[in-house]
Amino acid sequence: MDTLKDTAHLDLEDAALRRAEVYLTSQYQALIDEAKEQVDEVQPHEIDLNDESILLLDVREPEEFASGYLRKANHLTIPRGKLEFVAIKKIFQQYGSDVKIITYCFKGPRGLLAAYQLKKMGFKNVVNLEDGLKNWLDSGRSLKSYFGDIVLAK
């Protein structure tokens, strides 16, 4: 399998840094802190992509998804802003409330908030990929894309 070196993630990281200035107000940070108290987080080495009993939930926006994802099997993309509206139909009805769910976004906060909200909605086995895909890539792992595997350019 060919491995491509792609720098699109650098543009996303720059956008994420600009967003952080706006989002990380004290109120937003309080929400993040509350979610961290209620949601367990996992590291990349703790995730077995071959274990298809785990549902991977990408809560990024569609244009972010195009930059890469973890796998195709048992993978859903539900943008954070639509989670509460579609989680019951897309997750509960298909997988039930006991399915192991790992949420993720690019840097971590949206995934963490999504995991917290899913727990409030009755999903019992939800964790978040700590620091999101940035952590995944920083750990040397690759993403899938329409063009093949993507690794972090160093």
PDB file of C-alpha atoms in Angstrom:
ATOM      1  CA  MET A   1       0.000   0.000   0.000  1.00  0.00           C
ATOM      2  CA  ASP A   2       1.390   3.397  -0.940  1.00  0.00           C
ATOM      3  CA  THR A   3       1.873   5.940   1.805  1.00  0.00           C
ATOM      4  CA  LEU A   4       1.455   9.600   0.896  1.00  0.00           C
ATOM      5  CA  LYS A   5       2.975  12.476   2.776  1.00  0.00           C
ATOM      6  CA  ASP A   6       0.347  15.173   2.947  1.00  0.00           C
ATOM      7  CA  THR A   7       0.608  18.595   4.542  1.00  0.00           C
ATOM      8  CA  ALA A   8      -3.137  19.365   4.555  1.00  0.00           C
ATOM      9  CA  HIS A   9      -3.147  18.643   8.295  1.00  0.00           C
ATOM     10  CA  LEU A  10      -0.803  21.617   8.773  1.00  0.00           C
ATOM     11  CA  ASP A  11      -3.468  23.945   7.335  1.00  0.00           C
ATOM     12  CA  LEU A  12      -6.057  22.360   9.640  1.00  0.00           C
ATOM     13  CA  GLU A  13      -3.739  22.757  12.621  1.00  0.00           C
ATOM     14  CA  ASP A  14      -3.257  26.450  11.796  1.00  0.00           C
ATOM     15  CA  ALA A  15      -7.043  26.907  11.580  1.00  0.00           C
ATOM     16  CA  ALA A  16      -7.440  25.066  14.882  1.00  0.00           C
ATOM     17  CA  LEU A  17      -4.945  27.393  16.563  1.00  0.00           C
ATOM     18  CA  ARG A  18      -6.853  30.438  15.312  1.00  0.00           C
ATOM     19  CA  ARG A  19     -10.125  28.936  16.560  1.00  0.00           C
ATOM     20  CA  ALA A  20      -8.599  28.233  19.964  1.00  0.00           C
ATOM     21  CA  GLU A  21      -8.205  31.954  20.579  1.00  0.00           C
ATOM     22  CA  VAL A  22     -11.956  32.391  20.200  1.00  0.00           C
ATOM     23  CA  TYR A  23     -13.204  29.176  21.786  1.00  0.00           C
ATOM     24  CA  LEU A  24     -11.027  28.874  24.840  1.00  0.00           C
ATOM     25  CA  THR A  25     -12.838  31.451  26.882  1.00  0.00           C
ATOM     26  CA  SER A  26     -13.279  30.739  30.549  1.00  0.00           C
ATOM     27  CA  GLN A  27     -16.834  29.463  29.963  1.00  0.00           C
ATOM     28  CA  TYR A  28     -15.714  27.087  27.227  1.00  0.00           C
ATOM     29  CA  GLN A  29     -12.807  25.899  29.351  1.00  0.00           C
ATOM     30  CA  ALA A  30     -15.250  25.210  32.201  1.00  0.00           C
ATOM     31  CA  LEU A  31     -17.265  22.947  29.861  1.00  0.00           C
ATOM     32  CA  ILE A  32     -14.102  21.121  28.826  1.00  0.00           C
ATOM     33  CA  ASP A  33     -13.051  20.679  32.465  1.00  0.00           C
ATOM     34  CA  GLU A  34     -16.484  19.303  33.379  1.00  0.00           C
ATOM     35  CA  ALA A  35     -16.369  16.850  30.473  1.00  0.00           C
ATOM     36  CA  LYS A  36     -12.840  15.719  31.447  1.00  0.00           C
ATOM     37  CA  GLU A  37     -14.162  14.792  34.884  1.00  0.00           C
ATOM     38  CA  GLN A  38     -16.908  12.608  33.372  1.00  0.00           C
ATOM     39  CA  VAL A  39     -15.276  11.048  30.291  1.00  0.00           C
ATOM     40  CA  ASP A  40     -12.332   8.674  30.140  1.00  0.00           C
ATOM     41  CA  GLU A  41      -9.803   9.392  27.426  1.00  0.00           C
ATOM     42  CA  VAL A  42      -7.650   6.906  25.536  1.00  0.00           C
ATOM     43  CA  GLN A  43      -4.274   7.168  23.848  1.00  0.00           C
ATOM     44  CA  PRO A  44      -3.638   6.039  20.257  1.00  0.00           C
ATOM     45  CA  HIS A  45      -1.795   2.875  21.349  1.00  0.00           C
ATOM     46  CA  GLU A  46      -4.932   1.780  23.261  1.00  0.00           C
ATOM     47  CA  ILE A  47      -7.094   1.710  20.119  1.00  0.00           C
ATOM     48  CA  ASP A  48      -7.215  -1.488  18.074  1.00  0.00           C
ATOM     49  CA  LEU A  49      -8.485  -0.517  14.623  1.00  0.00           C
ATOM     50  CA  ASN A  50      -9.000  -4.216  13.851  1.00  0.00           C
ATOM     51  CA  ASP A  51     -11.592  -4.506  16.635  1.00  0.00           C
ATOM     52  CA  GLU A  52     -14.769  -3.840  14.678  1.00  0.00           C
ATOM     53  CA  SER A  53     -16.925  -4.117  17.799  1.00  0.00           C
ATOM     54  CA  ILE A  54     -15.753  -0.562  18.579  1.00  0.00           C
ATOM     55  CA  LEU A  55     -17.691   2.251  16.930  1.00  0.00           C
ATOM     56  CA  LEU A  56     -15.437   5.134  15.909  1.00  0.00           C
ATOM     57  CA  LEU A  57     -17.293   8.432  15.899  1.00  0.00           C
ATOM     58  CA  ASP A  58     -15.699  11.329  14.024  1.00  0.00           C
ATOM     59  CA  VAL A  59     -17.341  14.594  15.131  1.00  0.00           C
ATOM     60  CA  ARG A  60     -15.441  16.863  12.733  1.00  0.00           C
ATOM     61  CA  GLU A  61     -17.056  18.815   9.915  1.00  0.00           C
ATOM     62  CA  PRO A  62     -17.331  17.156   6.467  1.00  0.00           C
ATOM     63  CA  GLU A  63     -14.473  19.189   4.983  1.00  0.00           C
ATOM     64  CA  GLU A  64     -12.232  18.022   7.835  1.00  0.00           C
ATOM     65  CA  PHE A  65     -13.207  14.393   7.264  1.00  0.00           C
ATOM     66  CA  ALA A  66     -11.895  14.684   3.708  1.00  0.00           C
ATOM     67  CA  SER A  67      -8.388  15.219   5.131  1.00  0.00           C
ATOM     68  CA  GLY A  68      -8.345  11.694   6.609  1.00  0.00           C
ATOM     69  CA  TYR A  69     -10.111   9.256   8.917  1.00  0.00           C
ATOM     70  CA  LEU A  70      -9.210   6.243  11.078  1.00  0.00           C
ATOM     71  CA  ARG A  71     -10.989   3.405   9.218  1.00  0.00           C
ATOM     72  CA  LYS A  72     -14.093   2.620   7.160  1.00  0.00           C
ATOM     73  CA  ALA A  73     -15.637  -0.274   9.104  1.00  0.00           C
ATOM     74  CA  ASN A  74     -17.880   0.696  12.057  1.00  0.00           C
ATOM     75  CA  HIS A  75     -17.095   4.345  11.580  1.00  0.00           C
ATOM     76  CA  LEU A  76     -19.621   7.166  11.657  1.00  0.00           C
ATOM     77  CA  THR A  77     -19.170  10.830  10.905  1.00  0.00           C
ATOM     78  CA  ILE A  78     -21.591  13.056  12.778  1.00  0.00           C
ATOM     79  CA  PRO A  79     -20.482  16.698  13.062  1.00  0.00           C
ATOM     80  CA  ARG A  80     -20.530  17.905  16.678  1.00  0.00           C
ATOM     81  CA  GLY A  81     -23.243  20.448  15.919  1.00  0.00           C
ATOM     82  CA  LYS A  82     -25.625  17.704  14.736  1.00  0.00           C
ATOM     83  CA  LEU A  83     -24.833  15.037  17.310  1.00  0.00           C
ATOM     84  CA  GLU A  84     -27.900  15.375  19.534  1.00  0.00           C
ATOM     85  CA  PHE A  85     -30.208  15.381  16.511  1.00  0.00           C
ATOM     86  CA  VAL A  86     -28.933  12.199  14.865  1.00  0.00           C
ATOM     87  CA  ALA A  87     -27.229  10.118  17.575  1.00  0.00           C
ATOM     88  CA  ILE A  88     -30.363   8.204  18.520  1.00  0.00           C
ATOM     89  CA  LYS A  89     -31.194   7.275  14.935  1.00  0.00           C
ATOM     90  CA  LYS A  90     -27.670   6.577  13.717  1.00  0.00           C
ATOM     91  CA  ILE A  91     -26.152   5.049  16.840  1.00  0.00           C
ATOM     92  CA  PHE A  92     -28.814   3.757  19.238  1.00  0.00           C
ATOM     93  CA  GLN A  93     -31.106   2.133  16.677  1.00  0.00           C
ATOM     94  CA  GLN A  94     -28.227   0.453  14.849  1.00  0.00           C
ATOM     95  CA  TYR A  95     -25.785  -0.386  17.667  1.00  0.00           C
ATOM     96  CA  GLY A  96     -27.671  -0.001  20.967  1.00  0.00           C
ATOM     97  CA  SER A  97     -26.663   1.958  24.063  1.00  0.00           C
ATOM     98  CA  ASP A  98     -23.938  -0.468  25.218  1.00  0.00           C
ATOM     99  CA  VAL A  99     -21.716  -0.275  22.130  1.00  0.00           C
ATOM    100  CA  LYS A 100     -18.165   0.884  22.847  1.00  0.00           C
ATOM    101  CA  ILE A 101     -17.791   4.308  21.234  1.00  0.00           C
ATOM    102  CA  ILE A 102     -14.559   6.213  20.732  1.00  0.00           C
ATOM    103  CA  THR A 103     -15.155   9.834  19.778  1.00  0.00           C
ATOM    104  CA  TYR A 104     -12.559  12.005  18.094  1.00  0.00           C
ATOM    105  CA  CYS A 105     -11.982  15.324  16.395  1.00  0.00           C
ATOM    106  CA  PHE A 106      -8.789  17.045  15.283  1.00  0.00           C
ATOM    107  CA  LYS A 107      -7.454  18.366  18.609  1.00  0.00           C
ATOM    108  CA  GLY A 108      -9.709  16.792  21.238  1.00  0.00           C
ATOM    109  CA  PRO A 109     -12.252  19.245  22.695  1.00  0.00           C
ATOM    110  CA  ARG A 110     -15.131  18.579  20.308  1.00  0.00           C
ATOM    111  CA  GLY A 111     -14.623  14.829  20.710  1.00  0.00           C
ATOM    112  CA  LEU A 112     -14.565  15.201  24.480  1.00  0.00           C
ATOM    113  CA  LEU A 113     -17.756  17.275  24.521  1.00  0.00           C
ATOM    114  CA  ALA A 114     -19.417  14.799  22.147  1.00  0.00           C
ATOM    115  CA  ALA A 115     -18.483  11.873  24.403  1.00  0.00           C
ATOM    116  CA  TYR A 116     -19.848  13.731  27.429  1.00  0.00           C
ATOM    117  CA  GLN A 117     -23.114  14.482  25.640  1.00  0.00           C
ATOM    118  CA  LEU A 118     -23.471  10.860  24.505  1.00  0.00           C
ATOM    119  CA  LYS A 119     -23.057   9.730  28.108  1.00  0.00           C
ATOM    120  CA  LYS A 120     -25.793  12.181  29.152  1.00  0.00           C
ATOM    121  CA  MET A 121     -27.981  10.705  26.400  1.00  0.00           C
ATOM    122  CA  GLY A 122     -27.653   7.217  27.889  1.00  0.00           C
ATOM    123  CA  PHE A 123     -24.731   5.697  26.001  1.00  0.00           C
ATOM    124  CA  LYS A 124     -22.815   3.775  28.642  1.00  0.00           C
ATOM    125  CA  ASN A 125     -19.454   2.902  27.093  1.00  0.00           C
ATOM    126  CA  VAL A 126     -18.041   6.105  25.599  1.00  0.00           C
ATOM    127  CA  VAL A 127     -14.449   7.351  25.619  1.00  0.00           C
ATOM    128  CA  ASN A 128     -12.591  10.052  23.705  1.00  0.00           C
ATOM    129  CA  LEU A 129      -9.290   9.938  21.836  1.00  0.00           C
ATOM    130  CA  GLU A 130      -7.262  12.362  23.955  1.00  0.00           C
ATOM    131  CA  ASP A 131      -5.995  15.312  21.893  1.00  0.00           C
ATOM    132  CA  GLY A 132      -7.706  13.877  18.809  1.00  0.00           C
ATOM    133  CA  LEU A 133      -6.168  13.124  15.457  1.00  0.00           C
ATOM    134  CA  LYS A 134      -3.261  15.429  16.198  1.00  0.00           C
ATOM    135  CA  ASN A 135      -2.225  13.000  18.953  1.00  0.00           C
ATOM    136  CA  TRP A 136      -2.862  10.067  16.600  1.00  0.00           C
ATOM    137  CA  LEU A 137      -0.582  11.521  13.924  1.00  0.00           C
ATOM    138  CA  ASP A 138       2.037  12.695  16.437  1.00  0.00           C
ATOM    139  CA  SER A 139       2.259   9.092  17.681  1.00  0.00           C
ATOM    140  CA  GLY A 140       3.369   7.963  14.210  1.00  0.00           C
ATOM    141  CA  ARG A 141       0.091   6.423  13.115  1.00  0.00           C
ATOM    142  CA  SER A 142      -1.506   7.016   9.740  1.00  0.00           C
ATOM    143  CA  LEU A 143      -4.927   8.128   8.567  1.00  0.00           C
ATOM    144  CA  LYS A 144      -6.937   6.636   5.729  1.00  0.00           C
ATOM    145  CA  SER A 145      -7.990   8.813   2.827  1.00  0.00           C
ATOM    146  CA  TYR A 146      -9.356   8.466  -0.650  1.00  0.00           C
ATOM    147  CA  PHE A 147      -5.741   8.571  -1.897  1.00  0.00           C
ATOM    148  CA  GLY A 148      -4.244   6.010   0.496  1.00  0.00           C
ATOM    149  CA  ASP A 149      -2.584   6.271   3.904  1.00  0.00           C
ATOM    150  CA  ILE A 150      -1.517   9.675   5.208  1.00  0.00           C
ATOM    151  CA  VAL A 151       1.307  10.184   7.702  1.00  0.00           C
ATOM    152  CA  LEU A 152       2.435  13.317   9.472  1.00  0.00           C
ATOM    153  CA  ALA A 153       5.054  15.262   7.515  1.00  0.00           C
ATOM    154  CA  LYS A 154       8.069  15.966   9.684  1.00  0.00           C
TER     155      LYS A 154
END
